[in-house]
mmCIF file of C-alpha atoms in Angstrom:
data_model
loop_
_atom_site.group_PDB
_atom_site.id
_atom_site.type_symbol
_atom_site.label_atom_id
_atom_site.label_comp_id
_atom_site.label_asym_id
_atom_site.label_seq_id
_atom_site.Cartn_x
_atom_site.Cartn_y
_atom_site.Cartn_z
ATOM 1 C CA ILE O 1 -25.442 13.347 40.408
ATOM 2 C CA SER O 2 -23.335 10.459 39.187
ATOM 3 C CA PRO O 3 -22.392 10.447 35.467
ATOM 4 C CA LEU O 4 -24.337 8.199 33.140
ATOM 5 C CA THR O 5 -22.897 4.794 32.454
ATOM 6 C CA PRO O 6 -22.000 4.009 28.801
ATOM 7 C CA HIS O 7 -25.055 1.792 28.628
ATOM 8 C CA CYS O 8 -27.361 4.563 29.707
ATOM 9 C CA HIS O 9 -25.650 7.016 27.379
ATOM 10 C CA LEU O 10 -26.308 4.781 24.383
ATOM 11 C CA SER O 11 -29.887 4.210 25.447
ATOM 12 C CA CYS O 12 -30.494 7.887 25.721
ATOM 13 C CA GLN O 13 -29.012 8.508 22.295
ATOM 14 C CA ALA O 14 -31.126 5.763 20.767
ATOM 15 C CA GLY O 15 -34.253 7.431 22.113
ATOM 16 C CA MET O 16 -33.405 10.879 20.788
ATOM 17 C CA PRO O 17 -35.269 12.241 17.775
ATOM 18 C CA GLU O 18 -33.322 12.622 14.559
ATOM 19 C CA GLY O 19 -33.099 16.361 14.971
ATOM 20 C CA HIS O 20 -31.463 16.016 18.403
ATOM 21 C CA ARG O 21 -28.727 13.562 17.313
ATOM 22 C CA HIS O 22 -25.095 14.476 17.720
ATOM 23 C CA PRO O 23 -23.913 16.749 14.835
ATOM 24 C CA GLY O 24 -21.146 14.299 13.901
ATOM 25 C CA GLU O 25 -23.658 11.494 13.419
ATOM 26 C CA ARG O 26 -25.861 13.628 11.152
ATOM 27 C CA LYS O 27 -22.799 14.534 9.013
ATOM 28 C CA GLU O 28 -21.760 10.873 8.707
ATOM 29 C CA GLY O 29 -25.239 9.886 7.607
ATOM 30 C CA ARG O 30 -25.295 12.550 4.917
ATOM 31 C CA LEU O 31 -21.901 11.393 3.637
ATOM 32 C CA MET O 32 -23.006 7.775 3.305
ATOM 33 C CA ARG O 33 -26.111 8.868 1.369
ATOM 34 C CA SER O 34 -24.062 10.972 -1.035
ATOM 35 C CA PRO O 35 -23.578 9.486 -4.543
ATOM 36 C CA ARG O 36 -20.041 10.853 -4.615
ATOM 37 C CA THR O 37 -19.140 8.750 -1.591
ATOM 38 C CA TRP O 38 -20.335 5.546 -3.221
ATOM 39 C CA VAL O 39 -18.546 6.397 -6.472
ATOM 40 C CA ALA O 40 -15.309 6.873 -4.528
ATOM 41 C CA ILE O 41 -15.790 3.549 -2.714
ATOM 42 C CA ILE O 42 -16.450 1.717 -5.991
ATOM 43 C CA ARG O 43 -13.335 3.248 -7.525
ATOM 44 C CA ILE O 44 -11.192 2.106 -4.596
ATOM 45 C CA ILE O 45 -12.552 -1.450 -4.844
ATOM 46 C CA PHE O 46 -12.058 -1.486 -8.629
ATOM 47 C CA ASN O 47 -8.456 -0.272 -8.333
ATOM 48 C CA LYS O 48 -7.657 -2.931 -5.753
ATOM 49 C CA LEU O 49 -9.119 -5.639 -7.994
ATOM 50 C CA CYS O 50 -7.067 -4.384 -10.956
ATOM 51 C CA CYS O 51 -3.883 -4.419 -8.879
ATOM 52 C CA TRP O 52 -4.642 -7.954 -7.716
ATOM 53 C CA CYS O 53 -5.301 -9.209 -11.260
ATOM 54 C CA CYS O 54 -2.200 -7.525 -12.706
ATOM 55 C CA GLU O 55 0.092 -8.659 -9.919
ATOM 56 C CA GLU O 56 2.826 -10.934 -11.250
ATOM 57 C CA LYS O 57 2.229 -14.475 -10.058
ATOM 58 C CA PRO O 58 5.213 -16.605 -9.005
ATOM 59 C CA VAL O 59 6.369 -19.049 -11.707
ATOM 60 C CA ASP O 60 6.761 -22.708 -10.852
ATOM 61 C CA TRP O 61 9.980 -23.292 -12.817
ATOM 62 C CA GLN O 62 10.532 -26.838 -14.065
ATOM 63 C CA PRO O 63 14.195 -27.937 -14.179
ATOM 64 C CA ALA O 64 15.632 -29.376 -17.390
ATOM 65 C CA ARG O 65 19.097 -30.369 -18.611
ATOM 66 C CA ALA O 66 20.699 -30.060 -22.037
ATOM 67 C CA ILE O 67 24.243 -30.324 -23.423
ATOM 68 C CA CYS O 68 25.709 -28.169 -26.174
ATOM 69 C CA LEU O 69 28.426 -29.959 -28.158
ATOM 70 C CA GLY O 70 30.390 -29.519 -31.353
ATOM 71 C CA ILE O 71 33.985 -29.404 -32.513
ATOM 72 C CA ASP O 72 36.113 -26.400 -31.648
ATOM 73 C CA GLY O 73 35.297 -23.152 -33.425
ATOM 74 C CA ALA O 74 31.696 -24.061 -34.197
ATOM 75 C CA GLY O 75 30.241 -21.299 -32.013
ATOM 76 C CA LYS O 76 28.837 -23.306 -29.092
ATOM 77 C CA THR O 77 29.497 -20.713 -26.406
ATOM 78 C CA SER O 78 28.029 -17.933 -28.539
ATOM 79 C CA LEU O 79 24.903 -19.995 -29.140
ATOM 80 C CA CYS O 80 24.515 -20.750 -25.425
ATOM 81 C CA SER O 81 24.779 -17.021 -24.726
ATOM 82 C CA CYS O 82 22.023 -16.375 -27.260
ATOM 83 C CA ILE O 83 19.725 -19.015 -25.771
ATOM 84 C CA GLU O 84 20.339 -17.563 -22.332
ATOM 85 C CA GLY O 85 19.361 -14.147 -23.652
ATOM 86 C CA LYS O 86 22.773 -12.499 -23.565
ATOM 87 C CA ALA O 87 24.862 -10.916 -26.278
ATOM 88 C CA ALA O 88 26.938 -13.324 -28.372
ATOM 89 C CA VAL O 89 30.264 -11.543 -27.964
ATOM 90 C CA ASP O 90 33.564 -13.069 -29.037
ATOM 91 C CA HIS O 91 34.600 -15.824 -26.659
ATOM 92 C CA GLU O 92 37.827 -17.595 -25.935
ATOM 93 C CA PRO O 93 37.746 -21.299 -26.877
ATOM 94 C CA THR O 94 36.180 -23.311 -24.066
ATOM 95 C CA SER O 95 38.895 -25.414 -22.464
ATOM 96 C CA GLY O 96 36.587 -27.241 -20.076
ATOM 97 C CA PHE O 97 32.914 -26.570 -19.606
ATOM 98 C CA ASN O 98 30.448 -23.827 -18.726
ATOM 99 C CA CYS O 99 26.998 -24.224 -17.238
ATOM 100 C CA ARG O 100 24.333 -21.646 -17.932
ATOM 101 C CA ASN O 101 20.799 -21.231 -16.647
ATOM 102 C CA ALA O 102 18.343 -20.220 -19.338
ATOM 103 C CA ARG O 103 14.741 -19.405 -18.506
ATOM 104 C CA LEU O 104 12.476 -20.453 -21.342
ATOM 105 C CA GLN O 105 8.779 -19.721 -21.483
ATOM 106 C CA PRO O 106 6.457 -20.795 -20.173
ATOM 107 C CA ASN O 107 8.225 -22.247 -17.126
ATOM 108 C CA TRP O 108 11.427 -24.105 -18.035
ATOM 109 C CA LEU O 109 14.672 -23.519 -16.154
ATOM 110 C CA LEU O 110 17.257 -25.069 -18.456
ATOM 111 C CA ASP O 111 20.699 -26.072 -17.224
ATOM 112 C CA LEU O 112 22.677 -25.732 -20.451
ATOM 113 C CA TRP O 113 26.122 -27.342 -20.373
ATOM 114 C CA ASP O 114 28.628 -25.937 -22.859
ATOM 115 C CA LEU O 115 31.508 -28.393 -23.319
ATOM 116 C CA GLY O 116 34.797 -27.654 -25.059
ATOM 117 C CA GLY O 117 35.201 -29.070 -28.542
ATOM 118 C CA SER O 118 38.927 -29.655 -28.901
ATOM 119 C CA GLU O 119 40.042 -33.169 -29.795
ATOM 120 C CA LEU O 120 41.482 -33.616 -26.311
ATOM 121 C CA ILE O 121 38.212 -32.729 -24.559
ATOM 122 C CA ARG O 122 35.877 -34.689 -26.837
ATOM 123 C CA GLN O 123 36.868 -37.946 -25.186
ATOM 124 C CA TYR O 124 35.203 -36.672 -22.005
ATOM 125 C CA TRP O 125 31.904 -35.695 -23.607
ATOM 126 C CA THR O 126 30.182 -38.951 -22.738
ATOM 127 C CA ARG O 127 30.841 -38.395 -19.029
ATOM 128 C CA TYR O 128 28.380 -35.513 -19.147
ATOM 129 C CA LEU O 129 25.706 -37.531 -20.923
ATOM 130 C CA THR O 130 23.959 -38.444 -17.696
ATOM 131 C CA SER O 131 20.599 -40.163 -17.515
ATOM 132 C CA ASP O 132 18.830 -36.858 -16.881
ATOM 133 C CA THR O 133 20.175 -35.236 -20.072
ATOM 134 C CA GLN O 134 17.018 -34.451 -22.021
ATOM 135 C CA LEU O 135 18.471 -33.200 -25.291
ATOM 136 C CA ILE O 136 21.705 -32.468 -27.160
ATOM 137 C CA ILE O 137 22.414 -29.337 -29.177
ATOM 138 C CA PHE O 138 25.158 -30.064 -31.700
ATOM 139 C CA VAL O 139 26.644 -26.951 -33.315
ATOM 140 C CA VAL O 140 28.401 -27.015 -36.693
ATOM 141 C CA ASP O 141 30.267 -24.236 -38.487
ATOM 142 C CA ALA O 142 28.268 -24.296 -41.717
ATOM 143 C CA ALA O 143 30.894 -22.167 -43.456
ATOM 144 C CA ALA O 144 33.758 -24.633 -42.866
ATOM 145 C CA PRO O 145 33.130 -27.575 -45.243
ATOM 146 C CA GLU O 146 36.699 -28.794 -44.727
ATOM 147 C CA ARG O 147 35.682 -29.793 -41.168
ATOM 148 C CA PHE O 148 32.326 -31.408 -41.920
ATOM 149 C CA GLU O 149 33.774 -34.923 -41.816
ATOM 150 C CA GLU O 150 35.369 -34.208 -38.444
ATOM 151 C CA ALA O 151 32.050 -32.920 -37.142
ATOM 152 C CA ARG O 152 30.222 -35.980 -38.466
ATOM 153 C CA ASP O 153 32.653 -38.339 -36.710
ATOM 154 C CA ALA O 154 32.274 -36.423 -33.441
ATOM 155 C CA LEU O 155 28.490 -36.656 -33.727
ATOM 156 C CA ASN O 156 28.560 -40.373 -34.496
ATOM 157 C CA HIS O 157 30.574 -41.071 -31.349
ATOM 158 C CA LEU O 158 27.675 -39.678 -29.313
ATOM 159 C CA LEU O 159 24.946 -41.849 -30.754
ATOM 160 C CA LEU O 160 25.523 -45.001 -28.719
ATOM 161 C CA PRO O 161 26.199 -43.379 -25.306
ATOM 162 C CA ALA O 162 23.280 -40.974 -25.812
ATOM 163 C CA ALA O 163 20.828 -43.615 -26.934
ATOM 164 C CA ARG O 164 17.514 -42.102 -28.040
ATOM 165 C CA THR O 165 18.377 -38.634 -26.710
ATOM 166 C CA PRO O 166 16.925 -36.037 -29.132
ATOM 167 C CA ILE O 167 19.503 -33.999 -31.059
ATOM 168 C CA LEU O 168 19.176 -30.540 -32.530
ATOM 169 C CA VAL O 169 21.891 -29.779 -35.095
ATOM 170 C CA VAL O 170 22.511 -26.056 -35.495
ATOM 171 C CA ALA O 171 24.017 -24.889 -38.792
ATOM 172 C CA ASN O 172 25.789 -21.853 -37.390
ATOM 173 C CA LYS O 173 27.517 -18.897 -39.101
ATOM 174 C CA GLN O 174 24.949 -18.502 -41.845
ATOM 175 C CA ASP O 175 26.115 -14.910 -42.246
ATOM 176 C CA LEU O 176 29.466 -16.044 -43.711
ATOM 177 C CA ALA O 177 30.071 -16.605 -47.397
ATOM 178 C CA GLY O 178 29.919 -20.229 -48.450
ATOM 179 C CA ALA O 179 27.760 -21.396 -45.541
ATOM 180 C CA VAL O 180 25.653 -24.404 -46.497
ATOM 181 C CA GLY O 181 21.955 -24.678 -45.775
ATOM 182 C CA THR O 182 20.228 -27.033 -43.388
ATOM 183 C CA GLN O 183 19.360 -29.711 -45.949
ATOM 184 C CA GLU O 184 22.872 -29.880 -47.394
ATOM 185 C CA LEU O 185 24.345 -30.094 -43.907
ATOM 186 C CA ALA O 186 21.902 -32.869 -42.992
ATOM 187 C CA ASP O 187 23.055 -34.840 -46.027
ATOM 188 C CA VAL O 188 26.752 -34.340 -45.238
ATOM 189 C CA LEU O 189 26.301 -35.416 -41.614
ATOM 190 C CA GLU O 190 24.174 -38.393 -42.721
ATOM 191 C CA LEU O 191 21.386 -37.461 -40.344
ATOM 192 C CA GLN O 192 18.974 -39.844 -42.016
ATOM 193 C CA THR O 193 20.812 -42.587 -40.134
ATOM 194 C CA VAL O 194 20.622 -40.671 -36.866
ATOM 195 C CA ARG O 195 16.875 -40.199 -37.275
ATOM 196 C CA GLN O 196 16.334 -43.943 -37.220
ATOM 197 C CA SER O 197 16.941 -44.035 -33.471
ATOM 198 C CA ARG O 198 15.782 -40.599 -32.235
ATOM 199 C CA ARG O 199 14.355 -37.240 -33.129
ATOM 200 C CA CYS O 200 16.957 -35.163 -34.974
ATOM 201 C CA ASP O 201 16.339 -31.808 -36.639
ATOM 202 C CA VAL O 202 18.511 -29.107 -38.232
ATOM 203 C CA LEU O 203 18.057 -25.365 -37.798
ATOM 204 C CA ALA O 204 20.036 -22.449 -39.198
ATOM 205 C CA MET O 205 21.612 -19.793 -36.999
ATOM 206 C CA SER O 206 23.898 -16.778 -37.103
ATOM 207 C CA CYS O 207 25.190 -15.930 -33.646
ATOM 208 C CA ALA O 208 27.020 -12.898 -35.053
ATOM 209 C CA LYS O 209 23.709 -11.290 -36.012
ATOM 210 C CA SER O 210 22.206 -11.951 -32.605
ATOM 211 C CA ALA O 211 25.092 -10.057 -30.979
ATOM 212 C CA LEU O 212 23.231 -6.904 -32.020
ATOM 213 C CA LYS O 213 19.867 -8.243 -30.902
ATOM 214 C CA PRO O 214 20.260 -10.855 -28.128
ATOM 215 C CA ASP O 215 16.623 -11.697 -27.542
ATOM 216 C CA ALA O 216 14.058 -14.238 -28.664
ATOM 217 C CA SER O 217 12.553 -11.925 -31.305
ATOM 218 C CA MET O 218 15.229 -12.877 -33.840
ATOM 219 C CA PRO O 219 13.560 -15.531 -36.063
ATOM 220 C CA GLU O 220 16.497 -17.992 -36.091
ATOM 221 C CA LEU O 221 17.016 -17.811 -32.348
ATOM 222 C CA LYS O 222 13.294 -17.996 -31.683
ATOM 223 C CA ALA O 223 13.081 -21.176 -33.779
ATOM 224 C CA ILE O 224 15.832 -22.790 -31.693
ATOM 225 C CA ARG O 225 14.264 -21.801 -28.400
ATOM 226 C CA ASP O 226 10.847 -22.969 -29.599
ATOM 227 C CA TRP O 227 12.329 -26.329 -30.631
ATOM 228 C CA VAL O 228 13.877 -26.807 -27.198
ATOM 229 C CA VAL O 229 10.646 -25.913 -25.401
ATOM 230 C CA ALA O 230 8.557 -28.148 -27.676
ATOM 231 C CA GLU O 231 10.854 -31.108 -27.025
ATOM 232 C CA LEU O 232 10.798 -30.550 -23.265
ATOM 233 C CA GLU O 233 7.001 -30.294 -23.361
ATOM 234 C CA ARG O 234 6.782 -33.493 -25.387
ATOM 235 C CA GLN O 235 8.923 -35.363 -22.878
ATOM 236 C CA TRP O 236 6.903 -33.928 -20.004
ATOM 237 C CA ASP O 237 3.642 -35.080 -21.593
ATOM 238 C CA ALA O 238 5.058 -38.563 -22.237
ATOM 239 C CA THR O 239 6.146 -38.859 -18.606
ATOM 240 C CA SER O 240 2.738 -37.689 -17.379
ATOM 241 C CA ASP O 241 0.977 -40.265 -19.568
ATOM 242 C CA ARG O 242 3.106 -43.067 -18.133
ATOM 243 C CA ALA O 243 2.366 -41.891 -14.612
#
């Protein structure tokens, strides 16, 4: 007798009573009817959904460009390290320039140019004020009043080449004795004149303190980072409105 074809085999099984089914089929049916089986299936589906929801989504980083300036000894490199999220250790005076990449929430990838502040290098500052420079961070040693006039002159030389570019003045070294506050520094630098042509604000900072805590939780550093992000967002919104 020739063996049954697969088709006949299936037909025969379909016609069998429930009690004469293959033992494996009866076991599978009991498993699917068991509440424990459905609970296990629901748990697996729930866990997969949780993993999918908690999975870190890729960030669409938006490029931005800023320049950090100030006369020598003001603490520019230390401040750039803080903004980048690194410790503000002692640095050698910048003889040329450094470029750092700081990631700022929610999605800004900031190219932060740190230019040397010696008198010889200042004459080259304007070469880095390209059309895509979105803001200037100008750092001042708030505990060195004997150099305030020098800092004011250096700032004034930037105003024409950097027409309408927003400026954030950082009153650094607030941890030192004799450091002036933000309002007094604004008066000395005559920022009321600067504000006639652009946005210009002053914030206090102590890079030495952030050396022990180089993250955005430090109030002074957080205020600076928030200012930068707010200005970039404002420019982004203005560009979107024009488009």
